[in-house]
Short mmCIF file of C-alpha atoms and ligand atoms in Angstrom, two decimals:
data_model
loop_
_atom_site.label_atom_id
_atom_site.label_comp_id
_atom_site.label_asym_id
_atom_site.label_seq_id
_atom_site.Cartn_x
_atom_site.Cartn_y
_atom_site.Cartn_z
CA MET A 1009 188.86 107.83 68.51
CA LEU A 1010 192.10 109.75 67.83
CA GLN A 1011 190.89 111.84 64.89
CA GLY A 1012 188.28 112.03 62.15
CA ALA A 1013 184.65 111.25 61.58
CA ARG A 1014 184.33 109.01 64.62
CA HIS A 1015 181.31 110.38 66.44
CA VAL A 1016 179.03 109.78 63.50
CA HIS A 1017 180.11 106.13 63.56
CA ILE A 1018 178.85 105.93 67.14
CA SER A 1019 175.39 107.21 66.20
CA SER A 1020 175.33 104.85 63.16
CA LEU A 1021 176.23 101.89 65.38
CA ASN A 1022 173.50 102.77 67.85
CA LYS A 1023 170.96 103.07 64.99
CA ALA A 1024 172.18 99.70 63.50
CA SER A 1025 171.95 98.10 66.92
CA ARG A 1026 168.31 99.22 67.32
CA GLU A 1027 167.46 98.06 63.75
CA CYS A 1028 168.91 94.57 64.12
CA LYS A 1029 167.92 94.36 67.81
CA ILE A 1030 171.38 93.30 68.95
CA PRO A 1031 172.45 95.26 72.05
CA ILE A 1032 176.04 96.64 71.88
CA LYS A 1033 178.50 98.36 74.15
CA ILE A 1034 180.66 100.99 72.38
CA VAL A 1035 184.19 101.37 73.70
CA GLU A 1036 186.18 104.42 72.62
CA LEU A 1037 189.88 103.69 72.01
CA ARG A 1038 192.54 106.35 72.24
CA THR A 1039 195.44 104.53 73.84
CA SER A 1040 196.96 101.06 73.68
CA LEU A 1041 195.97 100.50 77.30
CA GLU A 1042 192.33 101.05 76.47
CA LEU A 1043 192.63 98.41 73.68
CA LEU A 1044 194.46 95.82 75.80
CA ASN A 1045 192.26 96.22 78.89
CA GLN A 1046 188.97 95.31 77.33
CA ASP A 1047 187.32 92.57 75.27
CA ILE A 1048 186.72 94.02 71.82
CA ASP A 1049 184.47 92.00 69.47
CA ALA A 1050 184.49 94.36 66.45
CA LEU A 1051 186.28 97.48 65.41
CA ILE A 1052 185.72 100.59 63.31
CA ILE A 1053 188.70 102.55 62.01
CA PRO A 1054 187.15 105.88 60.92
CA GLY A 1055 187.89 108.24 58.14
CA GLY A 1056 189.78 111.50 58.66
CA GLU A 1057 193.40 112.19 57.95
CA SER A 1058 195.68 109.14 57.94
CA THR A 1059 198.82 111.25 58.44
CA THR A 1060 197.35 112.74 61.61
CA MET A 1061 196.15 109.33 62.76
CA ARG A 1062 199.64 107.92 62.30
CA LEU A 1063 201.18 110.86 64.24
CA THR A 1064 198.76 110.73 67.13
CA GLY A 1065 198.49 106.91 67.16
CA ASN A 1066 202.28 106.51 67.31
CA SER A 1067 202.80 109.21 69.91
CA PRO A 1068 204.19 107.85 73.23
CA SER A 1069 201.02 109.03 75.07
CA SER A 1070 198.85 106.82 72.89
CA LEU A 1071 200.70 104.04 71.06
CA LEU A 1072 197.28 102.87 69.93
CA LEU A 1073 198.19 102.44 66.29
CA PRO A 1074 201.14 99.96 66.47
CA ASN A 1075 199.34 97.94 69.15
CA LEU A 1076 196.10 97.97 67.17
CA LEU A 1077 197.81 96.76 64.05
CA ASP A 1078 199.52 93.90 65.96
CA TRP A 1079 196.25 93.09 67.70
CA LEU A 1080 194.42 92.84 64.34
CA ARG A 1081 197.15 90.50 63.00
CA ASN A 1082 196.79 88.29 66.07
CA ASN A 1083 192.94 88.36 65.87
CA SER A 1084 192.44 87.86 62.17
CA ASN A 1085 188.76 86.88 62.58
CA ILE A 1086 187.64 90.15 64.28
CA PRO A 1087 185.11 92.01 62.15
CA VAL A 1088 186.58 95.36 61.09
CA LEU A 1089 185.19 98.27 59.16
CA GLY A 1090 187.82 100.69 57.89
CA THR A 1091 186.44 103.77 56.13
CA CYS A 1092 188.46 106.13 53.96
CA ALA A 1093 191.56 106.98 56.09
CA GLY A 1094 190.79 103.74 57.98
CA ALA A 1095 191.00 101.91 54.68
CA ILE A 1096 194.42 103.59 54.04
CA LEU A 1097 195.73 102.34 57.40
CA LEU A 1098 194.54 98.73 56.63
CA ALA A 1099 196.04 98.73 53.06
CA ASP A 1100 199.18 100.58 53.97
CA PRO A 1101 199.92 100.20 57.72
CA GLN A 1102 203.53 101.36 57.36
CA ASP A 1103 204.70 99.31 60.26
CA GLY A 1104 206.97 97.09 58.21
CA LYS A 1105 204.71 94.07 58.59
CA GLY A 1106 202.64 94.14 55.36
CA PRO A 1107 199.06 95.13 54.50
CA LEU A 1108 196.00 93.85 56.38
CA ILE A 1109 193.88 93.63 53.20
CA ASN A 1110 194.77 92.44 49.71
CA ALA A 1111 194.94 95.86 48.05
CA SER A 1112 197.24 98.73 47.54
CA ILE A 1113 195.83 102.27 47.79
CA ASP A 1114 196.60 105.82 46.68
CA ARG A 1115 195.73 108.69 48.98
CA ASN A 1116 193.81 111.76 47.73
CA ALA A 1117 193.62 110.03 44.35
CA TYR A 1118 190.60 112.06 43.10
CA GLY A 1119 192.18 115.42 43.87
CA ARG A 1120 191.67 118.04 46.50
CA GLN A 1121 188.73 118.67 48.87
CA ILE A 1122 186.76 120.42 46.10
CA ASN A 1123 186.85 117.15 44.12
CA SER A 1124 184.90 115.32 46.83
CA PHE A 1125 181.74 113.75 45.44
CA GLN A 1126 178.66 111.57 45.95
CA ALA A 1127 178.00 108.62 43.69
CA GLU A 1128 175.99 105.40 43.79
CA VAL A 1129 177.98 102.42 44.89
CA MET A 1130 177.03 98.80 44.05
CA THR A 1131 177.79 96.37 46.85
CA LYS A 1132 177.89 92.58 46.49
CA LEU A 1133 177.63 92.30 50.25
CA PHE A 1134 173.94 93.41 50.30
CA ASP A 1135 173.27 92.87 46.62
CA ARG A 1136 172.07 96.39 46.13
CA THR A 1137 173.24 99.99 45.64
CA PHE A 1138 174.51 102.13 48.54
CA PRO A 1139 174.91 105.95 48.71
CA GLY A 1140 178.69 106.59 48.36
CA ILE A 1141 180.11 109.74 50.00
CA PHE A 1142 183.69 110.23 48.84
CA ILE A 1143 185.61 112.92 50.78
CA ARG A 1144 189.15 113.57 49.48
CA ALA A 1145 189.01 109.81 48.95
CA PRO A 1146 191.72 107.34 48.34
CA ARG A 1147 191.57 104.90 45.44
CA PHE A 1148 192.36 101.20 45.38
CA ASN A 1149 194.79 100.25 42.66
CA SER A 1150 193.76 97.68 40.08
CA ASP A 1151 195.57 94.91 41.88
CA VAL A 1152 192.60 93.76 44.01
CA PRO A 1153 191.83 90.04 43.45
CA SER A 1154 188.23 89.82 42.20
CA GLU A 1155 187.14 87.56 45.05
CA ASN A 1156 188.13 90.33 47.52
CA ILE A 1157 185.92 93.06 45.83
CA VAL A 1158 182.76 93.95 47.80
CA ALA A 1159 181.83 97.36 46.40
CA THR A 1160 182.28 99.12 43.06
CA CYS A 1161 181.44 102.58 41.71
CA GLY A 1162 181.33 102.39 37.94
CA ASP A 1163 184.59 100.63 37.00
CA GLU A 1164 186.25 101.49 40.27
CA VAL A 1165 186.74 99.17 43.26
CA VAL A 1166 185.65 101.10 46.33
CA GLY A 1167 185.25 98.24 48.84
CA VAL A 1168 187.62 95.40 49.61
CA ARG A 1169 187.16 92.46 52.03
CA LYS A 1170 189.71 90.12 53.56
CA ASP A 1171 188.48 87.62 56.14
CA ASN A 1172 186.18 89.81 58.24
CA LYS A 1173 187.89 93.05 57.49
CA ILE A 1174 186.16 95.47 55.12
CA ALA A 1175 187.87 98.56 53.79
CA LEU A 1176 185.72 101.24 52.06
CA THR A 1177 187.02 104.34 50.32
CA PHE A 1178 183.74 106.16 51.09
CA HIS A 1179 181.98 107.22 54.30
CA PRO A 1180 178.96 104.97 55.02
CA GLU A 1181 178.43 106.64 58.42
CA LEU A 1182 177.48 109.92 56.67
CA SER A 1183 174.81 108.38 54.46
CA GLY A 1184 172.07 107.53 56.93
CA ASP A 1185 172.20 103.92 55.63
CA VAL A 1186 173.62 101.73 58.37
CA ALA A 1187 173.84 98.47 56.45
CA PHE A 1188 177.66 98.21 56.88
CA HIS A 1189 177.29 98.92 60.59
CA ARG A 1190 174.61 96.17 60.86
CA TRP A 1191 176.99 93.83 59.00
CA LEU A 1192 179.68 94.55 61.64
CA ILE A 1193 177.36 93.95 64.56
CA GLU A 1194 175.79 90.81 63.07
CA GLN A 1195 179.19 89.44 62.12
CA ALA A 1196 180.47 89.97 65.69
CA LYS A 1197 177.39 88.20 67.10
CA THR A 1198 177.86 85.27 64.79
CA ILE A 1199 181.47 84.86 65.83
CA MET A 1200 180.69 85.24 69.54
CA GLU A 1201 177.98 82.52 69.29
CA GLY A 1202 180.09 80.31 67.01
N1 LIG B 2583 192.53 112.27 52.52
C1 LIG B 2583 192.53 111.50 53.73
C2 LIG B 2583 193.85 110.74 53.94
O1 LIG B 2583 194.65 110.72 53.11
C3 LIG B 2583 191.40 110.48 53.73
C4 LIG B 2583 190.08 111.25 53.61
C5 LIG B 2583 188.97 110.68 54.43
O2 LIG B 2583 189.19 109.87 55.35
N2 LIG B 2583 187.79 111.21 54.19
O3 LIG B 2583 194.06 110.21 54.99
#
């Protein structure tokens, strides 16, 4: 909750929870203490500005980012949805410990804000199309192993999965379609029951 399109994720999670009839409790994380003092079963890393997230998340009053990255490495089964800037943090954590997904990524690869666009995405995860909203989006490089690809837009890879972590270069929370949020909740439930 340090920066970016985070409040829309909360309403999307609530809508997804109603749709799949799985009750949820949403915990807002701003500091490392908030992360370490609760049981977290799934995580969303929102879109926004990854530079700002790195600055605020590494500031002494938060320290959320380095602790979150370590926590993710120690809990590799936790379902995670990283969108846009969130995908950048997963692919390029810059903490000297290597990426959390099997992909490298380029920031602002489609150009400036004016080059933001909407386009239909095809997702293997739900075997259907999904409305893709790309806002000053990053771009995965062509080094993504095919088994890790979960979403494409034309020839481009726009969604990557490793274990239970999904990184998308678009903003599903702005589309009104909460399929990815449902996936996150259902995945967390499966793991909790497993
Ligand atoms: N341009 C942003 C960045 O580099 C990402 C944009 C977004 O999250 N919508 O962090």
